[in-house]
Tab-separated table of C-alpha atoms and ligand atoms in Angstrom:
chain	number	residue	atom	x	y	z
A	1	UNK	CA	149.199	217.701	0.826
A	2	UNK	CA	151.607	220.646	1.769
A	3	UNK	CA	152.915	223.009	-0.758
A	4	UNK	CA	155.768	225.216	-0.601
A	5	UNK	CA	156.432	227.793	-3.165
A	6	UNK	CA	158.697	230.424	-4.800
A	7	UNK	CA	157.894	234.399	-4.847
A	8	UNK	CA	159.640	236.639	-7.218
A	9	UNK	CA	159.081	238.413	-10.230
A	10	UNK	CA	160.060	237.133	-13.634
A	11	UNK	CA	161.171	233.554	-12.397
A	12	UNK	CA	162.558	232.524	-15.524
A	13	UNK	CA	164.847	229.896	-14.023
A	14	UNK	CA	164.100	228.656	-10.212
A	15	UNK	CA	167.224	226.765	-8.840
A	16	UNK	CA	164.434	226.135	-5.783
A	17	UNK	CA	161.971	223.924	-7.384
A	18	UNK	CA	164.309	221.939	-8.852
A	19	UNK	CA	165.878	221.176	-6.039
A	20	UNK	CA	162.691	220.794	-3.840
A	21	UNK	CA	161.121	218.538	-6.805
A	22	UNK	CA	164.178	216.228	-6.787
A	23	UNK	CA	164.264	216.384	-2.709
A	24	UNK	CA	161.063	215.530	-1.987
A	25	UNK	CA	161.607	212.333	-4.864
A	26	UNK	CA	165.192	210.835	-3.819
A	27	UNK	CA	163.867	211.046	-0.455
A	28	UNK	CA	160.088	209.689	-1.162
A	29	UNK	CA	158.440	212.469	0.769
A	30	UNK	CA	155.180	212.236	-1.534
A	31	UNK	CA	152.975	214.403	0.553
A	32	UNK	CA	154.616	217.848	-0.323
A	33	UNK	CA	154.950	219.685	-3.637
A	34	UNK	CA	156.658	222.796	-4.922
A	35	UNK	CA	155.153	225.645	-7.078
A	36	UNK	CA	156.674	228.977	-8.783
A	37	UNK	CA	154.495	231.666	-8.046
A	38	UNK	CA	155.362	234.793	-10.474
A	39	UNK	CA	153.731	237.882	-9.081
A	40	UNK	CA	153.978	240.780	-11.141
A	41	UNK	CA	153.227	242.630	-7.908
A	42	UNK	CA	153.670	242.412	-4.286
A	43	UNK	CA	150.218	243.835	-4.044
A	44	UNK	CA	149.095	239.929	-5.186
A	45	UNK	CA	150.494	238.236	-2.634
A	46	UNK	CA	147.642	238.530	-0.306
A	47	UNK	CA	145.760	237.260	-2.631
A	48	UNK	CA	148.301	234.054	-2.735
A	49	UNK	CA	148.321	233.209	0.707
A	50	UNK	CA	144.299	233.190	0.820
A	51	UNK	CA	143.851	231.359	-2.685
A	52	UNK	CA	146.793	228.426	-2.108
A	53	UNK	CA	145.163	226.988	1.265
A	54	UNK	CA	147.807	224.195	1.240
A	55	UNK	CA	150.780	226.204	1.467
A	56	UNK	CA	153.249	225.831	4.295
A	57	UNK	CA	156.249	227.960	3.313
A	58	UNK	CA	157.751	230.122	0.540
A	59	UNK	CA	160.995	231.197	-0.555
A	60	UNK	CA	160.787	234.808	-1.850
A	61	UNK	CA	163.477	236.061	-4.445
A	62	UNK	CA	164.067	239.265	-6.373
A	63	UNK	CA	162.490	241.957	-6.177
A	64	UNK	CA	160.538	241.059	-2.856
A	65	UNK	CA	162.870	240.163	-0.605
A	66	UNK	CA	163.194	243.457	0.853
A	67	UNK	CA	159.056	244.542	0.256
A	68	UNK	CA	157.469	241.617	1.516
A	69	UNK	CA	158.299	242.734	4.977
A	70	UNK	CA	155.403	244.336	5.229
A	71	UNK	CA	153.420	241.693	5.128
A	72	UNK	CA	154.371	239.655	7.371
A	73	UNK	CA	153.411	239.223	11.483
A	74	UNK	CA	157.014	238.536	12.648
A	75	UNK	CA	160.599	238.534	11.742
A	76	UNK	CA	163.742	236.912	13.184
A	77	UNK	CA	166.115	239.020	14.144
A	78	UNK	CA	168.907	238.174	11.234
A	79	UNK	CA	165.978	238.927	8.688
A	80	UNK	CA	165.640	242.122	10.837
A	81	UNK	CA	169.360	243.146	10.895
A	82	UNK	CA	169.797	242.409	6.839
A	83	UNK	CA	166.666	244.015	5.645
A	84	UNK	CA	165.802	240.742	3.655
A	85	UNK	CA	163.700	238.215	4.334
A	86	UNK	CA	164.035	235.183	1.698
A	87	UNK	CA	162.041	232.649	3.712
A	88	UNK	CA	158.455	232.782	4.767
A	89	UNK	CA	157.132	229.771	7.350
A	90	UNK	CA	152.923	229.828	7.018
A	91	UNK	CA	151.186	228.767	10.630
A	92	UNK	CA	147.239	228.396	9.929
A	93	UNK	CA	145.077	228.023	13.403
A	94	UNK	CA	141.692	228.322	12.347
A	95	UNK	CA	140.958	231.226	10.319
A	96	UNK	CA	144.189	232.514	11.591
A	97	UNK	CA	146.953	232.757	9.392
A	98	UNK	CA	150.372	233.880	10.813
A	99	UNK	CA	153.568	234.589	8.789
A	100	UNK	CA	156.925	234.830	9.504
A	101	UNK	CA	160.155	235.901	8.094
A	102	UNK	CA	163.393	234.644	7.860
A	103	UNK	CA	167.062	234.744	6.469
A	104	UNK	CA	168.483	231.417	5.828
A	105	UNK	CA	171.071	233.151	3.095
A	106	UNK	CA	172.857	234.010	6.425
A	107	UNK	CA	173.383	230.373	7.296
A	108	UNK	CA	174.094	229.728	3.752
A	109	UNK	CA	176.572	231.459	3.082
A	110	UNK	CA	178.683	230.823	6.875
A	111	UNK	CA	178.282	227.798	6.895
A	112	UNK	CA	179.977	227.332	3.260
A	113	UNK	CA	182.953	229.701	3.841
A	114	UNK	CA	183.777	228.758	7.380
A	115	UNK	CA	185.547	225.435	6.437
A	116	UNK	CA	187.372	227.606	4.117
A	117	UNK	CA	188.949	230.392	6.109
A	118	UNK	CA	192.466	230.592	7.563
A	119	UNK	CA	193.397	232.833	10.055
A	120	UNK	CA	195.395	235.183	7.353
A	121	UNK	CA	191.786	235.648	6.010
A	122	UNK	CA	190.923	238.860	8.679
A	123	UNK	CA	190.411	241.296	5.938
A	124	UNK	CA	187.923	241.140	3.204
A	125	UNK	CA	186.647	242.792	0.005
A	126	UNK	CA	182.634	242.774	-1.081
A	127	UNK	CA	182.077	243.795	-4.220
A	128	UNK	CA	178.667	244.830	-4.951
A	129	UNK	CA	176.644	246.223	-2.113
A	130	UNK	CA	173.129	244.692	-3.238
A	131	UNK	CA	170.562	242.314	-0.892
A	132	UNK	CA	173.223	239.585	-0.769
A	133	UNK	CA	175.777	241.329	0.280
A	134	UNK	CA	173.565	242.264	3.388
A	135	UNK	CA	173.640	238.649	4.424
A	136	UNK	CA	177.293	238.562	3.722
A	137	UNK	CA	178.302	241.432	5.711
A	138	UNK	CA	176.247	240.016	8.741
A	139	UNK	CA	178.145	237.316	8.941
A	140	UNK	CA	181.707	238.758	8.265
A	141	UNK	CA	181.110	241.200	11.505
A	142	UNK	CA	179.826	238.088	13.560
A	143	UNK	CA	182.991	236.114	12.381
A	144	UNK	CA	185.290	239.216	13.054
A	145	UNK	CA	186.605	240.113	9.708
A	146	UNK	CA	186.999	243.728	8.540
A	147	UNK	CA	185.685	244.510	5.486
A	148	UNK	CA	185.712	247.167	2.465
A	149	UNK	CA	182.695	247.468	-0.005
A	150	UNK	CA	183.384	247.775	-3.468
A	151	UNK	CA	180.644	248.941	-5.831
A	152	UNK	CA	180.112	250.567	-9.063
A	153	UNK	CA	178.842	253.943	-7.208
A	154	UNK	CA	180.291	254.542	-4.377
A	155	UNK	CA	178.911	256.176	-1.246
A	156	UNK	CA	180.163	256.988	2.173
A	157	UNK	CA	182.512	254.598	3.539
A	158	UNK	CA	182.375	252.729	-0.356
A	159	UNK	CA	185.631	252.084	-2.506
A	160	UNK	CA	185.172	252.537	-6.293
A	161	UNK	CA	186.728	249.750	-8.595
A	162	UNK	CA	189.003	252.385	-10.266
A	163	UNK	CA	190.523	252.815	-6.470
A	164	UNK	CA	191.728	249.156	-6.309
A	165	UNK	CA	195.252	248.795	-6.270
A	166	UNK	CA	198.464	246.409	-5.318
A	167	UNK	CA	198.079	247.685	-1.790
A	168	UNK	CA	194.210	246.706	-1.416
A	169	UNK	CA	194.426	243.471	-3.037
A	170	UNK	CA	197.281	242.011	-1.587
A	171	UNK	CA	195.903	243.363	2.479
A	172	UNK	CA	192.782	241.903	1.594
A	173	UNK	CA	192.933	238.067	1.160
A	174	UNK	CA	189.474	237.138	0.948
A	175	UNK	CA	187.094	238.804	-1.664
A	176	UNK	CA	183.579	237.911	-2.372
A	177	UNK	CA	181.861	238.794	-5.325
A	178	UNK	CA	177.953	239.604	-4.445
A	179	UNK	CA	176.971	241.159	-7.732
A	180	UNK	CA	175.722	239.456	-10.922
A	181	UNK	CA	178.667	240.204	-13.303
A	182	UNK	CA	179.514	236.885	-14.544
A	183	UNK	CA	176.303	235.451	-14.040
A	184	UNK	CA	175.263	233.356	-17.236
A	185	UNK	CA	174.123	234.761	-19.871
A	186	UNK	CA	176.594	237.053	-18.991
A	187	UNK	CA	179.314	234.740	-18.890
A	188	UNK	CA	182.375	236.672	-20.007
A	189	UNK	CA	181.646	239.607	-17.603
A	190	UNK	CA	183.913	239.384	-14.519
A	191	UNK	CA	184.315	241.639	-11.485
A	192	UNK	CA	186.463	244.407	-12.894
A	193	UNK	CA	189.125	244.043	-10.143
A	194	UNK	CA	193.441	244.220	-10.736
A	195	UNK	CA	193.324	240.086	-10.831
A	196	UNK	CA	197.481	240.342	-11.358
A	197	UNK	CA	198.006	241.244	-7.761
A	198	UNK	CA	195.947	237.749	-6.681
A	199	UNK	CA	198.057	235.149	-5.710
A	200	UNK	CA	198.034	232.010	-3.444
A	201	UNK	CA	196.580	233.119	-0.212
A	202	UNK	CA	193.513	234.347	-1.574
A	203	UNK	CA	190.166	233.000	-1.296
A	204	UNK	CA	187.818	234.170	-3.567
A	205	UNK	CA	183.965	233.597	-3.256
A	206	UNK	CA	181.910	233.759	-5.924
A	207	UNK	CA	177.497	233.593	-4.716
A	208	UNK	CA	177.052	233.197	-8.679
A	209	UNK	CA	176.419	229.615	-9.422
A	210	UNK	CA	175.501	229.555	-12.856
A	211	UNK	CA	178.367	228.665	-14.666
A	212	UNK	CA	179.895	226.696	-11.851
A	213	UNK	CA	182.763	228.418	-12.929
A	214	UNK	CA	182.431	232.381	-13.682
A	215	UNK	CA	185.431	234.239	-15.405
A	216	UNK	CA	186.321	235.915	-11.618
A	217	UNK	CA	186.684	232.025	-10.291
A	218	UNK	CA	188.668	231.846	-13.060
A	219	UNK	CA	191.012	234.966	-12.966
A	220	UNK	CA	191.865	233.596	-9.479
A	221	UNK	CA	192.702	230.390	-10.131
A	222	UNK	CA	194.888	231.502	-12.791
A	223	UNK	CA	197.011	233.382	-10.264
A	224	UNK	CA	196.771	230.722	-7.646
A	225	UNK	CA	193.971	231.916	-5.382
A	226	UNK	CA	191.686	228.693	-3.524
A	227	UNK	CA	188.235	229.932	-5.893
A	228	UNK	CA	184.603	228.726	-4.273
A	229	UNK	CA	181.031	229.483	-6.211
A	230	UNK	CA	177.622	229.953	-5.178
A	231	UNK	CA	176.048	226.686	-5.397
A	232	UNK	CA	177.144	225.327	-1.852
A	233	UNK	CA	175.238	228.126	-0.173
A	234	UNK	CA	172.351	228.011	-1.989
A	235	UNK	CA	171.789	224.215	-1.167
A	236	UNK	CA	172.299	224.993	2.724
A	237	UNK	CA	170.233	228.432	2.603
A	238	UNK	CA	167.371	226.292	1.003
A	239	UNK	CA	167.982	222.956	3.721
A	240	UNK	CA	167.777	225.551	6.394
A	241	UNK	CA	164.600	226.773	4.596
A	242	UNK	CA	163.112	222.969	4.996
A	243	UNK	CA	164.337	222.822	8.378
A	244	UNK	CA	162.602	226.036	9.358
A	245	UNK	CA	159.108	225.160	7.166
A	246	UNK	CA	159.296	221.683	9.198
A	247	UNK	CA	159.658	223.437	12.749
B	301	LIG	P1	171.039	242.924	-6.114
B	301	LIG	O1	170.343	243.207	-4.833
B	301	LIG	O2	170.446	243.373	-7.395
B	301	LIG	O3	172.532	243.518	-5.959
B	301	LIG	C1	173.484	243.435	-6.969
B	301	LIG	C2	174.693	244.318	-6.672
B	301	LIG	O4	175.615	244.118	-7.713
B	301	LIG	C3	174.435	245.799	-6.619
B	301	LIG	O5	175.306	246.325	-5.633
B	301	LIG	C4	174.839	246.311	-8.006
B	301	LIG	O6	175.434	247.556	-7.969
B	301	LIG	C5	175.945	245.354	-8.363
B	301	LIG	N1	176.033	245.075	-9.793
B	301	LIG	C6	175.041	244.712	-10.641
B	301	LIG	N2	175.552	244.460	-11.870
B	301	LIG	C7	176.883	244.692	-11.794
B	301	LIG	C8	177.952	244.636	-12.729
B	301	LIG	N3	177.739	244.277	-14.004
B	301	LIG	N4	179.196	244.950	-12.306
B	301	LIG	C9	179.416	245.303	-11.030
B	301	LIG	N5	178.440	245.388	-10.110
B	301	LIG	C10	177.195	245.084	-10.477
B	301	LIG	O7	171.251	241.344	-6.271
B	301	LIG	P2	171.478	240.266	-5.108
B	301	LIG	O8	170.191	239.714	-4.656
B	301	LIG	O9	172.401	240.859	-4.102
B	301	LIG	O10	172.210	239.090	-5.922
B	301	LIG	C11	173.507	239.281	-6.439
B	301	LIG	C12	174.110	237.959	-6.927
B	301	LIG	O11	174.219	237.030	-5.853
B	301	LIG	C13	173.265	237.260	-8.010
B	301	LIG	O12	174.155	236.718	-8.949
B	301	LIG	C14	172.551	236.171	-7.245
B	301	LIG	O13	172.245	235.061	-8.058
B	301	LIG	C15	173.629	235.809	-6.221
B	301	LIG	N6	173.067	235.179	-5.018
B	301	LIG	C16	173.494	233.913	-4.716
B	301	LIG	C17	173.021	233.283	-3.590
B	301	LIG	C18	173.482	231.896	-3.270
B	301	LIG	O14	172.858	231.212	-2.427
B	301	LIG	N7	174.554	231.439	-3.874
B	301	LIG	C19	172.099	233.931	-2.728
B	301	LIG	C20	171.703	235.240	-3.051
B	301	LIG	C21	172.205	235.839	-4.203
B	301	LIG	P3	174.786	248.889	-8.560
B	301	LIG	O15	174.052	249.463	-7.377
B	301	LIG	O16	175.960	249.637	-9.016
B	301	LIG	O17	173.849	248.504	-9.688
């Protein structure tokens, strides 16, 4: 038996083992299973890897995407360039146990947009400047288009909200929204951007995919923008995840 598992601390409600649980049944793959491991500290997870002798790969989620580093032999270079590793691959020779970190949020979240982008899309806003938008930015700079960060506090070369106007909105027609607002329970909270100034050449990306339809999807759509949420990228960032545990 191999088993793959989930890292994070509280993991209330795991979009992963779902979708790993159904995976491994539609396709009849009966050897592997998946697990939710809650640690209440990154201090445990030695502890993990030496306990669970089955397990092949993690995903790791808030807050140890950015900690876990340290605790791991080897990291690809995207993982190394974002900061963030959200994928773990577990190599046991022996005694030996080798681990190494990855970014599949990266090819998550290109892969979704690409089929989406025109060429008008060359400028784009990120709101929220958190451990997604890391991945996000990484891949807007490899696909050549500028971008402005929007967040809540802004520092150096940051926008505030409050600073958004007809000018920025309508010079920037592709905005993705990398912070939680909107994200159920939440689900009236939206982005707090001038939505009137949207209109049909926008593309607006929403990582949130829980509703499949937050109030900033919404706002656009109302003013005629093409809307996208999270939920393609999170299936690709998690087949890449297979793909890399399988390697
Ligand atoms: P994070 O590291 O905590 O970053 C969140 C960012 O959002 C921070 O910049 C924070 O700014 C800002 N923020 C938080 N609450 C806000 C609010 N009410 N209004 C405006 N800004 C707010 O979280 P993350 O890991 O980047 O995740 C962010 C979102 O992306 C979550 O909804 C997560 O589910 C989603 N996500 C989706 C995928 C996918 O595959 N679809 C993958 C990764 C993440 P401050 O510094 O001002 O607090």
């Amino acid at each position: 038996m191999k088993k793959f598992g989930l890292i994070g601390f509280p993991l209330t409600h795991s979009f992963s083992k779902n979708y790993f649980e159904q995976k491994f049944a539609s396709q009849h793959i009966e050897d592997c299973s998946y697990e939710n491991f809650g640690l209440q500290s990154i201090e445990l997870f030695p502890d993990l890897i030496l306990s669970e002798t089955n397990l092949t790969g993690l995903n790791v989620t808030i807050p140890y995407k950015e900690k876990i580093f340290s605790y791991l032999d080897e990291t690809d270079e995207q993982a190394k360039q974002t900061g963030a590793v959200n994928t773990i691959k577990i190599i046991k020779t022996g005694d030996r146990i080798k681990l190494t970190g990855y970014n599949t949020d990266i090819y998550g979240f290109s892969m979704s947009i690409k089929p989406f982008l025109k060429n008008t899309h060359h400028r784009a806003l990120i709101l929220g400047n958190g451990g997604a938008a890391k991945a996000v930015i990484y891949v807007l700079k490899n696909l050549g288009i500028d971008y402005l960060i929007i967040t809540r506090h802004p520092e150096n070369n940051e926008l505030g909200y409050e600073s958004l106007n007809e000018y920025i909105i309508k010079s920037h027609l592709l905005i993705i929204n990398t912070t939680p607002a909107g994200m159920y329970p939440n689900i009236n909270d939206c982005p707090a951007i001038p939505y009137q100034f949207l209109n049909a050449e926008h593309l607006l990306y929403d990582l949130i995919y829980n509703p499949e339809e937050t109030l900033f999807m919404q706002k656009g759509k109302m003013n005629g923008a093409t809307v996208l949420n999270g939920l393609s990228m999170l299936k690709l960032q998690a087949e890449k995840s297979w793909e890399i545990w399988n390697s």
